[in-house]
PDB file of C-alpha atoms in Angstrom:
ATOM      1  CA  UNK A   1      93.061 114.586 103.140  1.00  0.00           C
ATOM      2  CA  UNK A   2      94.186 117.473 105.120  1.00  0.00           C
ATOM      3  CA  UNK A   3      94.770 120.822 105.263  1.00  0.00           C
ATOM      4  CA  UNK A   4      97.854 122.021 107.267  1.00  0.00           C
ATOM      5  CA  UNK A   5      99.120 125.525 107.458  1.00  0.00           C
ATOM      6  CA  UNK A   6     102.080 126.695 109.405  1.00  0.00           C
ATOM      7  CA  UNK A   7     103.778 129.952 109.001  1.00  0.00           C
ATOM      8  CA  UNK A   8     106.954 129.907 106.072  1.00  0.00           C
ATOM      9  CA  UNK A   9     109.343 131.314 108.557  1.00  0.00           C
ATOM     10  CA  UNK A  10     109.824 133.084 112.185  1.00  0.00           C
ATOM     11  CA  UNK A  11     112.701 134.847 113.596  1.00  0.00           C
ATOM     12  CA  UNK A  12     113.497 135.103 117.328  1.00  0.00           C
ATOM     13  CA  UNK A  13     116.448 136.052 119.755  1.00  0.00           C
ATOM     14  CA  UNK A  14     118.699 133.239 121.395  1.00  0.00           C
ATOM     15  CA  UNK A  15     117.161 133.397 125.002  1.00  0.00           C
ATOM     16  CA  UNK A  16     113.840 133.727 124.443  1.00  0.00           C
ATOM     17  CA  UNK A  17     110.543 131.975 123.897  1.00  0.00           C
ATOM     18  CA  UNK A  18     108.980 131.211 120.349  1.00  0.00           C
ATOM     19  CA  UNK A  19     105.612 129.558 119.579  1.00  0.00           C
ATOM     20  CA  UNK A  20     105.175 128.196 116.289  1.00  0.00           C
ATOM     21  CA  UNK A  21     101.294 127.385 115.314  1.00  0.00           C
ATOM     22  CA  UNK A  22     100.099 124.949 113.105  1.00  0.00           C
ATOM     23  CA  UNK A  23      96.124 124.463 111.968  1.00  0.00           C
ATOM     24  CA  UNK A  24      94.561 121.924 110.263  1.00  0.00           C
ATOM     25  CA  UNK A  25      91.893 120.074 109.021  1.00  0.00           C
ATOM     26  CA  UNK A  26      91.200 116.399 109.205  1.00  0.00           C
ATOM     27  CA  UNK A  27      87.849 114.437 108.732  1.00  0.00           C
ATOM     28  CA  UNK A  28      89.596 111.495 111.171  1.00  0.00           C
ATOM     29  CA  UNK A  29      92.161 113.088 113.676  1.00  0.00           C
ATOM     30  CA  UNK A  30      94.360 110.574 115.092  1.00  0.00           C
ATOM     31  CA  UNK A  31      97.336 112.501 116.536  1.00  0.00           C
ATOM     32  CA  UNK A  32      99.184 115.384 115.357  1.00  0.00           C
ATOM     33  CA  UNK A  33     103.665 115.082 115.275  1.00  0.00           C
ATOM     34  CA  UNK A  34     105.964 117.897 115.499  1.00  0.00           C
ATOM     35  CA  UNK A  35     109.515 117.046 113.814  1.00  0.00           C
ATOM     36  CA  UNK A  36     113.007 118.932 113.971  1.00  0.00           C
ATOM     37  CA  UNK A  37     114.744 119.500 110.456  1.00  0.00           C
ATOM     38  CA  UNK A  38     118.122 120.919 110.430  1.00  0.00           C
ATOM     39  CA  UNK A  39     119.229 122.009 107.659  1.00  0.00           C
ATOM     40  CA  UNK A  40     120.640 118.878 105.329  1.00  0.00           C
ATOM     41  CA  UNK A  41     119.547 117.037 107.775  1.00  0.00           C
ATOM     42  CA  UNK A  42     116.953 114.517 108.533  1.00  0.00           C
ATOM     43  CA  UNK A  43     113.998 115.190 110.593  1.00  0.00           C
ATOM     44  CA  UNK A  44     113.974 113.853 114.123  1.00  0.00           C
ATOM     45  CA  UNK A  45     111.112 113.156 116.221  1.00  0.00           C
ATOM     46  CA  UNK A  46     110.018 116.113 118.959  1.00  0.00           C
ATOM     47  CA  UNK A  47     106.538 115.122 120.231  1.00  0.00           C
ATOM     48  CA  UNK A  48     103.064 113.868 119.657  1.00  0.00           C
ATOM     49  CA  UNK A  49      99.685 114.814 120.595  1.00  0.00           C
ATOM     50  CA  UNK A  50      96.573 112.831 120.200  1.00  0.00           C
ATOM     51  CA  UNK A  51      94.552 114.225 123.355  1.00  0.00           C
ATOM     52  CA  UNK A  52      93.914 118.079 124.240  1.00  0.00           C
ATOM     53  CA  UNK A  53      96.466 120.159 126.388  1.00  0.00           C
ATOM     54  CA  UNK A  54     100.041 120.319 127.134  1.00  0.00           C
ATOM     55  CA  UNK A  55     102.601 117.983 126.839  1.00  0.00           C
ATOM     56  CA  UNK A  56     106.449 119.174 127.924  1.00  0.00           C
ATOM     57  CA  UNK A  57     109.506 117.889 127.067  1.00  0.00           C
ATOM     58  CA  UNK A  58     112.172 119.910 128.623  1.00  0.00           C
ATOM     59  CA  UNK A  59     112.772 123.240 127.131  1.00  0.00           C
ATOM     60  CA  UNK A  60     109.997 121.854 124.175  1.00  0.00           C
ATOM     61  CA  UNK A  61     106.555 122.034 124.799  1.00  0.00           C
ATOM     62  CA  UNK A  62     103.469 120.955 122.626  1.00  0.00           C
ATOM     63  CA  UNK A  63      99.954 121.859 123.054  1.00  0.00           C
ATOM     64  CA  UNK A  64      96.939 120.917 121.202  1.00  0.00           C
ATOM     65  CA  UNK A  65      92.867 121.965 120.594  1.00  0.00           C
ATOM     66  CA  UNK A  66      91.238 118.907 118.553  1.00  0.00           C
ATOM     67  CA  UNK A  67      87.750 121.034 118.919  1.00  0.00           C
ATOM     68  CA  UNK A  68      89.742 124.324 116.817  1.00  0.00           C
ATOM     69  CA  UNK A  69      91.981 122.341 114.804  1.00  0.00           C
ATOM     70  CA  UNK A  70      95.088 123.565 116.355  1.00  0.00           C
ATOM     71  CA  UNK A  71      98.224 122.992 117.705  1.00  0.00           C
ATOM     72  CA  UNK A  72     101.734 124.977 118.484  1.00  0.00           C
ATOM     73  CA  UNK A  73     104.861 123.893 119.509  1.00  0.00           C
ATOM     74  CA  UNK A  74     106.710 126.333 122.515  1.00  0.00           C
ATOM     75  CA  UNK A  75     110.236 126.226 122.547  1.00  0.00           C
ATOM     76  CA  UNK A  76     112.099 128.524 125.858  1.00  0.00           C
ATOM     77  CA  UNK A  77     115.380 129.277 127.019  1.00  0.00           C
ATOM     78  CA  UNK A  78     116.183 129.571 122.673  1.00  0.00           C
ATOM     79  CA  UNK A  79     119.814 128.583 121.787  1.00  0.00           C
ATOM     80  CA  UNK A  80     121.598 128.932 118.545  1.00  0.00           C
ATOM     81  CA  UNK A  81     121.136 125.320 118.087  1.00  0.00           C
ATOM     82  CA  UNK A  82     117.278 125.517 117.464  1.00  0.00           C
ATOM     83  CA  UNK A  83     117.816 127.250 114.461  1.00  0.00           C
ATOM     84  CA  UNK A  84     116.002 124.906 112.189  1.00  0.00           C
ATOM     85  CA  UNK A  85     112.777 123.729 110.256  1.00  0.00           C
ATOM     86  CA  UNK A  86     110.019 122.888 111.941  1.00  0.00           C
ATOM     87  CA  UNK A  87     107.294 120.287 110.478  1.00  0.00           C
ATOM     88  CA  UNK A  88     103.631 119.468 111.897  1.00  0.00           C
ATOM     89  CA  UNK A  89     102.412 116.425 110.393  1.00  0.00           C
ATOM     90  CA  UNK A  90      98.971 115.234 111.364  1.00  0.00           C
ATOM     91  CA  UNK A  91      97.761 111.396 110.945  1.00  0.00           C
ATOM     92  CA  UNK A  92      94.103 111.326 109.477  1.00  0.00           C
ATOM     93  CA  UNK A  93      92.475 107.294 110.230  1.00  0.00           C
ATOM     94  CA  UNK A  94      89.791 107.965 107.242  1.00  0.00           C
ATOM     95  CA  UNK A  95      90.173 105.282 104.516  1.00  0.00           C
ATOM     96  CA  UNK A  96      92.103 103.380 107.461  1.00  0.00           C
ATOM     97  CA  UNK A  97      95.881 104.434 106.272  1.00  0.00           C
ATOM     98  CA  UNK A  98      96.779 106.125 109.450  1.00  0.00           C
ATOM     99  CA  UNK A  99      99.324 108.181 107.233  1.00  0.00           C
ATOM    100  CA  UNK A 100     101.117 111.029 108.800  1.00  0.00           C
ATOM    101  CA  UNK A 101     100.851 114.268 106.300  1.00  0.00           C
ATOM    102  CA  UNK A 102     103.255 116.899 106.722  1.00  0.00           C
ATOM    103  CA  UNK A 103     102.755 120.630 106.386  1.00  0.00           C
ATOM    104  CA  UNK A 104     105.043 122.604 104.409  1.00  0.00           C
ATOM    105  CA  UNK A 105     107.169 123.757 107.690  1.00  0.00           C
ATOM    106  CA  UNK A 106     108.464 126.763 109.541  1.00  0.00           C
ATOM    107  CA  UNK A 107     111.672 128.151 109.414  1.00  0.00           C
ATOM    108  CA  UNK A 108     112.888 129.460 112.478  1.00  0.00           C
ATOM    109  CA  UNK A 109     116.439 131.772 112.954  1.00  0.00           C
ATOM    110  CA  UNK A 110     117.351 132.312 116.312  1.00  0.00           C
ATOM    111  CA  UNK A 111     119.889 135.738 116.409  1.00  0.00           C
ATOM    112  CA  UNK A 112     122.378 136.622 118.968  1.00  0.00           C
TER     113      UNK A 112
ATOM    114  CA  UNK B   1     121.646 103.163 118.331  1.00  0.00           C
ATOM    115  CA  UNK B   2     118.383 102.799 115.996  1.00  0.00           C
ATOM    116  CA  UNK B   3     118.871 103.781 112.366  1.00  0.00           C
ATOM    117  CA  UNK B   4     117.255 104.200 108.826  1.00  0.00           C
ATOM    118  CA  UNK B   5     120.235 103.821 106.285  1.00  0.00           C
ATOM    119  CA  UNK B   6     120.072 105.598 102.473  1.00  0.00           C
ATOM    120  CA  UNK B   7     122.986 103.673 100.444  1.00  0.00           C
ATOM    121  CA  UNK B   8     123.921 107.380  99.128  1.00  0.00           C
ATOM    122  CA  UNK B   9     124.019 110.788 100.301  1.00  0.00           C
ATOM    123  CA  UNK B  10     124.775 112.875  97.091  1.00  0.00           C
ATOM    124  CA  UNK B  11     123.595 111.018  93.420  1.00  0.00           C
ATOM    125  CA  UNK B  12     124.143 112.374  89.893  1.00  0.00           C
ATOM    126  CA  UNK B  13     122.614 110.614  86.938  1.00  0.00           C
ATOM    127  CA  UNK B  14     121.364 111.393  83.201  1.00  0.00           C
ATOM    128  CA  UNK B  15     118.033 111.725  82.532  1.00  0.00           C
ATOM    129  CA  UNK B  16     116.651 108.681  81.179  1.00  0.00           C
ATOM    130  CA  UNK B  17     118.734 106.524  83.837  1.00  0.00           C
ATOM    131  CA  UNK B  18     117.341 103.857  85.970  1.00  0.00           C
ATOM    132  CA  UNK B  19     118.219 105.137  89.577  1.00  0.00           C
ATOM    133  CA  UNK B  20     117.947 102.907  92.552  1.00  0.00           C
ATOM    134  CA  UNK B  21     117.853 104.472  96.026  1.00  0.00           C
ATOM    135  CA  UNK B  22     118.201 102.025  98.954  1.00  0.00           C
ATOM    136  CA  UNK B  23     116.814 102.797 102.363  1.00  0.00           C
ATOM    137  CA  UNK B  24     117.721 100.060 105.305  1.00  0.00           C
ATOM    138  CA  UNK B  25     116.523  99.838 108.877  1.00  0.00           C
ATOM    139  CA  UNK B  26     117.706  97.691 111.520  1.00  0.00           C
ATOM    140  CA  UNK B  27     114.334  98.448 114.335  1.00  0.00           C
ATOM    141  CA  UNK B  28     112.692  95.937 112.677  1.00  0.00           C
ATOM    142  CA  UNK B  29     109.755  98.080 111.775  1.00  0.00           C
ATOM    143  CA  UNK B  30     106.852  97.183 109.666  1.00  0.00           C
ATOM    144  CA  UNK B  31     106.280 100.304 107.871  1.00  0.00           C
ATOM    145  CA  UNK B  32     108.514 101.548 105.348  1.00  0.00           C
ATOM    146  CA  UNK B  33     107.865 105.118 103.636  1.00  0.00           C
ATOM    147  CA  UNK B  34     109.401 107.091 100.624  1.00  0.00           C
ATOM    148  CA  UNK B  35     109.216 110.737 100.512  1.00  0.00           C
ATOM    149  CA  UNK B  36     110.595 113.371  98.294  1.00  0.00           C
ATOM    150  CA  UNK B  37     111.254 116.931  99.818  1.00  0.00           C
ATOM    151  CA  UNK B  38     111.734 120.200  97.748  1.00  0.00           C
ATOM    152  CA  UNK B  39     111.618 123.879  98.889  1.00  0.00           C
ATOM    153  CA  UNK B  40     108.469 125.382  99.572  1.00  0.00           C
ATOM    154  CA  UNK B  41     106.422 121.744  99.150  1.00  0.00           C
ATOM    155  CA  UNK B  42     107.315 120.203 102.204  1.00  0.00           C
ATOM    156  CA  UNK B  43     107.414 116.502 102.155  1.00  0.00           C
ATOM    157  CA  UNK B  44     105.631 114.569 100.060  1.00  0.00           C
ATOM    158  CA  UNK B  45     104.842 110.586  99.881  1.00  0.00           C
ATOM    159  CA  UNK B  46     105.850 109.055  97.304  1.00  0.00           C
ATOM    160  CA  UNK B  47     105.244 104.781  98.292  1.00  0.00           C
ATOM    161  CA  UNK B  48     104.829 103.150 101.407  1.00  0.00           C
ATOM    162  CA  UNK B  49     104.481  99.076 102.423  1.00  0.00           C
ATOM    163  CA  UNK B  50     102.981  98.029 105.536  1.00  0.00           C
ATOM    164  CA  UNK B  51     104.741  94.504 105.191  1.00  0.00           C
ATOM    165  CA  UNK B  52     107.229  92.252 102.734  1.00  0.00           C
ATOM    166  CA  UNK B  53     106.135  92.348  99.159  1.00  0.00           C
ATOM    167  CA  UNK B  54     103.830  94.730  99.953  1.00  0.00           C
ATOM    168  CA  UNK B  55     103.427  98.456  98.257  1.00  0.00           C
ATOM    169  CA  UNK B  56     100.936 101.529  98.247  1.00  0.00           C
ATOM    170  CA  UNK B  57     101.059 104.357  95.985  1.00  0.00           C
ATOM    171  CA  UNK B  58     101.110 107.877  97.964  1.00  0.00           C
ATOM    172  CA  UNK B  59     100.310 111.708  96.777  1.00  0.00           C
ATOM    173  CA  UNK B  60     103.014 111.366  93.725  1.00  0.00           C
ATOM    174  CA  UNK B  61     103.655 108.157  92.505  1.00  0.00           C
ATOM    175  CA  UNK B  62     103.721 109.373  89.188  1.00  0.00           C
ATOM    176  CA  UNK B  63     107.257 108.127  87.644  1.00  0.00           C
ATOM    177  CA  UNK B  64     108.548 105.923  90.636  1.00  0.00           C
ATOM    178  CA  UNK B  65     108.437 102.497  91.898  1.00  0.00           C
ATOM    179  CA  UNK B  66     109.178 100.242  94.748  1.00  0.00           C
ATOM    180  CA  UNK B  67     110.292  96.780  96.032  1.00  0.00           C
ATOM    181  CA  UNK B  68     110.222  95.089  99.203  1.00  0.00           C
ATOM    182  CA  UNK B  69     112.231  91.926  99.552  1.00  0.00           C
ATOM    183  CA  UNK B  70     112.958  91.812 103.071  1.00  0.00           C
ATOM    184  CA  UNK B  71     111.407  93.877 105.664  1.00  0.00           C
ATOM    185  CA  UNK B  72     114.427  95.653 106.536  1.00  0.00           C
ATOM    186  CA  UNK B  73     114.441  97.320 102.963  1.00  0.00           C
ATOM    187  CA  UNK B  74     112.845  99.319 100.955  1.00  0.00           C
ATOM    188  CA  UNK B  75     114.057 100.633  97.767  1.00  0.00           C
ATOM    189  CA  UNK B  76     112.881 103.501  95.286  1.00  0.00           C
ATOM    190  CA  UNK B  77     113.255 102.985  91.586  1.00  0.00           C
ATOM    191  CA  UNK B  78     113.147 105.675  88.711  1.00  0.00           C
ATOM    192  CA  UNK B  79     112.397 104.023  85.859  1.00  0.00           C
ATOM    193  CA  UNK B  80     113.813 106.492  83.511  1.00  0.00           C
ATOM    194  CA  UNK B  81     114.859 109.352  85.724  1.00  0.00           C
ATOM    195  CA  UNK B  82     113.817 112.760  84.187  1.00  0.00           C
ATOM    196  CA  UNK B  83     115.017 116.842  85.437  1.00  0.00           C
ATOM    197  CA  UNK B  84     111.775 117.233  87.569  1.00  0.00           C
ATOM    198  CA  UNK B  85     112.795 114.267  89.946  1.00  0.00           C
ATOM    199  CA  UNK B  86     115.637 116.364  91.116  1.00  0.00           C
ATOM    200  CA  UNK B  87     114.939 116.827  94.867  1.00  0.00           C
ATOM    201  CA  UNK B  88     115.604 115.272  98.704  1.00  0.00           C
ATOM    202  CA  UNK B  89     114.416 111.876  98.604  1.00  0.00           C
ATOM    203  CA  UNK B  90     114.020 110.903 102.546  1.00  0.00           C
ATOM    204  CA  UNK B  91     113.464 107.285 103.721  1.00  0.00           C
ATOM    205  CA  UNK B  92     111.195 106.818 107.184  1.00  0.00           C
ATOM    206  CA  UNK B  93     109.907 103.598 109.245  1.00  0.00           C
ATOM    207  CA  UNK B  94     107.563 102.928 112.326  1.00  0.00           C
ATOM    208  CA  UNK B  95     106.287 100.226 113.965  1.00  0.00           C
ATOM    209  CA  UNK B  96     102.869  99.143 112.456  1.00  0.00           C
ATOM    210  CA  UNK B  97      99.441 100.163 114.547  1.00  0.00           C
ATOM    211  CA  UNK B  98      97.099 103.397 113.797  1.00  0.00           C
ATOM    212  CA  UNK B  99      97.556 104.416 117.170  1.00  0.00           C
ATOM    213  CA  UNK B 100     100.989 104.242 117.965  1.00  0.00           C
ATOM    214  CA  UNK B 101     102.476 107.241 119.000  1.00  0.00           C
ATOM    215  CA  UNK B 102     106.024 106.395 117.511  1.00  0.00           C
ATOM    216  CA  UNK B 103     106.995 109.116 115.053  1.00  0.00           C
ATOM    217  CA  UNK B 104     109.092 107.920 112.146  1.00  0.00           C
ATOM    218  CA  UNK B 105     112.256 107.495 111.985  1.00  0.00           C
ATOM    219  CA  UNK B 106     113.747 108.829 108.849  1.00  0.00           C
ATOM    220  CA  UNK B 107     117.270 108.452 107.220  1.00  0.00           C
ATOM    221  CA  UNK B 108     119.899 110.855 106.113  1.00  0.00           C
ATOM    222  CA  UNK B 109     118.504 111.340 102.921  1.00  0.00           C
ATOM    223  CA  UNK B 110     119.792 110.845  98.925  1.00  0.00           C
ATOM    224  CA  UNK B 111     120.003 114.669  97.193  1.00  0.00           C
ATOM    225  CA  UNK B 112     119.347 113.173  93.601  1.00  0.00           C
ATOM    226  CA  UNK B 113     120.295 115.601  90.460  1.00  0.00           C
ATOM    227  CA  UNK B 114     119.159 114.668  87.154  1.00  0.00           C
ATOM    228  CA  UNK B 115     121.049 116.517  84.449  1.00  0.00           C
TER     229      UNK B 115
END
């Protein structure tokens, strides 16, 4: 299986830029998802990585490093709005499942 | 618009009840996917079917069970629901394919309380 740790929570102010990290390990990498919780809400779908480097998506960005295990997601211009959880899941093709496991999330607050 | 439908938002039931939670998508995905979620342990897969009539246990089957009819649902049975299954149960498809860069697609989600 794998190992994903993200940080429990950040904090940032509406306006500014916030990088959340997320590390894993995986025997099998086979792409790595970032999701958007709110809260009571389902998650929805922000980006995917299966190759190294940057991938941007208006004020959402996503970068990954298969060689350290790593990825963040970079979200600018911070509105109230993006005031949610934030999930990494990373898909692992060893034993041929291609199952998606998600990391515990972060918590982000974005203050006035 | 695409969706993932749960039959219920907000369930009560005893413990010892048998609890049904339906999940319905009209994207005519292969996959199908259960998960529970609960504070500090993220989400966690409970069953998952690649196809009709077809089921794999996940991390914590322990206590649950599935059923596949038609591929557009997928439904979660609790045998004999107990206090610990108290949690965010959160329905998810995709289209088939380990490569596939489709993300799921997840429903509103059933907040089941045993009591």
């Amino acid at each position: 299986g794998q190992n994903i740790d993200q940080p429990t929570e950040m904090t940032a102010t509406e306006g500014a830029i916030v990088q959340i990290n997320c590390t894993y390990q995986t025997s099998g990498f086979n792409g790595l998802f970032w999701y958007q919780q709110h809260a009571g809400e389902a998650p929805t779908f922000l980006s995917y990585n299966v190759l190294d480097g940057l991938e941007e998506k208006g004020r959402f960005s996503s970068f990954l490093s298969r060689s350290k295990g790593y990825s963040y997601l970079l979200l600018k211009e911070l509105q109230m709005k993006d005031s949610a959880s934030y999930l990494c899941a990373v898909r692992d093709r060893s034993g041929g499942s291609y199952i998606p496991t998600f990391g515990r999330g972060t918590s982000l607050i974005v203050h006035p | 618009d695409v969706k993932v439908t749960q039959s219920s938002r907000y369930l009560v039931k005893r413990t010892g009840e048998k609890v049904f939670l339906e999940c319905v998508q009209d994207m005519d995905h292969e996959n199908m996917f259960w998960y529970r979620q609960d504070p500090g342990l993220g989400l966690r897969l409970i069953y998952f079917s690649y196809d009709v009539k077809m089921k794999e246990k996940g991390d914590i089957p322990e206590g649950y069970s599935v059923s596949r009819e038609k591929k557009e649902r997928f439904s979660l049975i609790l045998e004999s629901a107990s206090t610990n299954q108290t949690s965010m149960y959160l329905c998810a498809s995709s289209y088939t394919g380990g490569n596939s860069n489709y993300g799921y697609t997840f429903g509103s989600g059933t907040r089941l309380t045993v009591v």
